[in-house]
């Protein structure tokens, strides 16, 4: 089928199924083109929580679809490719968290949204890259805080809040590919460019940034500031959205190696099949869902 026909067929079926298509900012351009909403983890969770659609086609990675299912249990959450997982989320299990809690019984437990539903069920608070600092700042009265799984996000948050955190050896296998020498090289080529990086980057990369932001906050920042050139330290897929939103500005990827293969699994064709067959569904069992929702709700109350 030609791309135009595919787009048309997706739009027709979407109506018929009463579906919306939620798309993470790292997805392929062809997927962003058929999105009802493109956003970061926090924005997509919020939309999933309040949509009236019966079906959510979630183009992102597995933990994001789970989060949508946790917040919208009456909706059918469908992923175009069930194999799209997040290596960072797979670096910690609910058993690991229980062990950490045994070792630090007084600690508040904060977990990044990049975790499985089972892990979220063990958390006191969830957080995203947008609100991690606000969540930690809200826990002033807590002497100890466990922060999992991303050690680089934890380091950034710890430096910004002045809190010592109990951390885990997790990391994003895509963001660690961006090296300080990449930023230095791009700065040489584009001396007037602002350097924006994601907090999942290595601490040595974060140290070279003008600003450290979530993917959607990067989009907002690029629109609002006067600068005309930007070096982007995150997954390469964001460049497409940045260019669409700001046709007169220039965006340079800090490293072409920063590709998340899981985020590239969805295609227009797979979205069409997902709408036709309403498969694969991601559904979180109710006992886990209730506990995990508590951690997400407590996050949304703070930020
Ligand atoms: P954002 O919430 O900033 O979009 O990040 C999600 C993610 O997986 C980054 O690697
Ligand atoms: Fe996970 Fe990193 Fe891919 Fe985001 S970019 S989904 S954190 S592996």
PDB file of N, CA, C and O in Angstrom, residues 1 8 31 45 52 59 80 90 95 111 133 195 219 238 272 300:
ATOM      1  N   UNK A   1       0.837  -1.208   0.000  1.00  0.00           N
ATOM      2  CA  UNK A   1       0.000   0.000   0.000  1.00  0.00           C
ATOM      3  C   UNK A   1       0.873   1.261   0.000  1.00  0.00           C
ATOM      4  O   UNK A   1       1.896   1.277   0.696  1.00  0.00           O
ATOM      5  N   UNK A   8      -4.556   7.162   5.116  1.00  0.00           N
ATOM      6  CA  UNK A   8      -6.029   7.293   4.981  1.00  0.00           C
ATOM      7  C   UNK A   8      -6.728   6.141   5.689  1.00  0.00           C
ATOM      8  O   UNK A   8      -7.697   6.309   6.419  1.00  0.00           O
ATOM      9  N   UNK A  31       5.604   7.533  11.915  1.00  0.00           N
ATOM     10  CA  UNK A  31       4.705   7.267  13.045  1.00  0.00           C
ATOM     11  C   UNK A  31       4.246   8.597  13.654  1.00  0.00           C
ATOM     12  O   UNK A  31       3.059   8.789  13.942  1.00  0.00           O
ATOM     13  N   UNK A  45       1.250   9.943  29.617  1.00  0.00           N
ATOM     14  CA  UNK A  45       0.507   9.354  30.740  1.00  0.00           C
ATOM     15  C   UNK A  45      -0.722  10.198  31.031  1.00  0.00           C
ATOM     16  O   UNK A  45      -1.806   9.685  31.275  1.00  0.00           O
ATOM     17  N   UNK A  52     -11.186   9.978  26.200  1.00  0.00           N
ATOM     18  CA  UNK A  52     -12.481   9.275  26.153  1.00  0.00           C
ATOM     19  C   UNK A  52     -12.489   8.138  25.147  1.00  0.00           C
ATOM     20  O   UNK A  52     -13.449   7.384  25.063  1.00  0.00           O
ATOM     21  N   UNK A  59       2.430   4.013  20.681  1.00  0.00           N
ATOM     22  CA  UNK A  59       3.688   3.845  19.951  1.00  0.00           C
ATOM     23  C   UNK A  59       4.813   4.392  20.823  1.00  0.00           C
ATOM     24  O   UNK A  59       5.063   5.596  20.871  1.00  0.00           O
ATOM     25  N   UNK A  80       1.832  -1.557  18.660  1.00  0.00           N
ATOM     26  CA  UNK A  80       2.050  -2.071  17.301  1.00  0.00           C
ATOM     27  C   UNK A  80       3.113  -3.165  17.248  1.00  0.00           C
ATOM     28  O   UNK A  80       3.112  -3.965  16.340  1.00  0.00           O
ATOM     29  N   UNK A  90      14.309  -3.000  32.128  1.00  0.00           N
ATOM     30  CA  UNK A  90      14.575  -4.417  32.402  1.00  0.00           C
ATOM     31  C   UNK A  90      15.761  -4.625  33.350  1.00  0.00           C
ATOM     32  O   UNK A  90      16.093  -5.760  33.660  1.00  0.00           O
ATOM     33  N   UNK A  95      11.677  -7.916  42.810  1.00  0.00           N
ATOM     34  CA  UNK A  95      12.467  -8.588  43.856  1.00  0.00           C
ATOM     35  C   UNK A  95      13.647  -7.702  44.302  1.00  0.00           C
ATOM     36  O   UNK A  95      13.947  -7.616  45.485  1.00  0.00           O
ATOM     37  N   UNK A 111      10.833   5.743  42.011  1.00  0.00           N
ATOM     38  CA  UNK A 111      11.262   5.033  40.807  1.00  0.00           C
ATOM     39  C   UNK A 111      10.903   5.808  39.551  1.00  0.00           C
ATOM     40  O   UNK A 111       9.817   6.393  39.437  1.00  0.00           O
ATOM     41  N   UNK A 133      13.050  16.144  39.972  1.00  0.00           N
ATOM     42  CA  UNK A 133      13.580  17.086  40.967  1.00  0.00           C
ATOM     43  C   UNK A 133      12.459  17.519  41.908  1.00  0.00           C
ATOM     44  O   UNK A 133      12.622  17.543  43.140  1.00  0.00           O
ATOM     45  N   UNK A 195      23.408  23.907  23.979  1.00  0.00           N
ATOM     46  CA  UNK A 195      23.528  22.451  24.165  1.00  0.00           C
ATOM     47  C   UNK A 195      22.428  21.987  25.116  1.00  0.00           C
ATOM     48  O   UNK A 195      22.368  22.409  26.271  1.00  0.00           O
ATOM     49  N   UNK A 219      11.534  20.437  23.398  1.00  0.00           N
ATOM     50  CA  UNK A 219      10.750  21.038  22.298  1.00  0.00           C
ATOM     51  C   UNK A 219      10.266  22.433  22.706  1.00  0.00           C
ATOM     52  O   UNK A 219      10.333  23.386  21.920  1.00  0.00           O
ATOM     53  N   UNK A 238      14.189  12.652  18.131  1.00  0.00           N
ATOM     54  CA  UNK A 238      13.609  13.942  18.534  1.00  0.00           C
ATOM     55  C   UNK A 238      13.880  15.031  17.506  1.00  0.00           C
ATOM     56  O   UNK A 238      13.125  15.989  17.387  1.00  0.00           O
ATOM     57  N   UNK A 272      -1.524   0.035  11.365  1.00  0.00           N
ATOM     58  CA  UNK A 272      -2.731  -0.402  10.654  1.00  0.00           C
ATOM     59  C   UNK A 272      -3.142  -1.812  11.089  1.00  0.00           C
ATOM     60  O   UNK A 272      -4.312  -2.057  11.400  1.00  0.00           O
ATOM     61  N   UNK A 300       1.681  12.570  40.432  1.00  0.00           N
ATOM     62  CA  UNK A 300       0.878  13.602  39.759  1.00  0.00           C
ATOM     63  C   UNK A 300       0.381  14.655  40.741  1.00  0.00           C
ATOM     64  O   UNK A 300       0.207  15.820  40.381  1.00  0.00           O
TER      65      UNK A 300
END
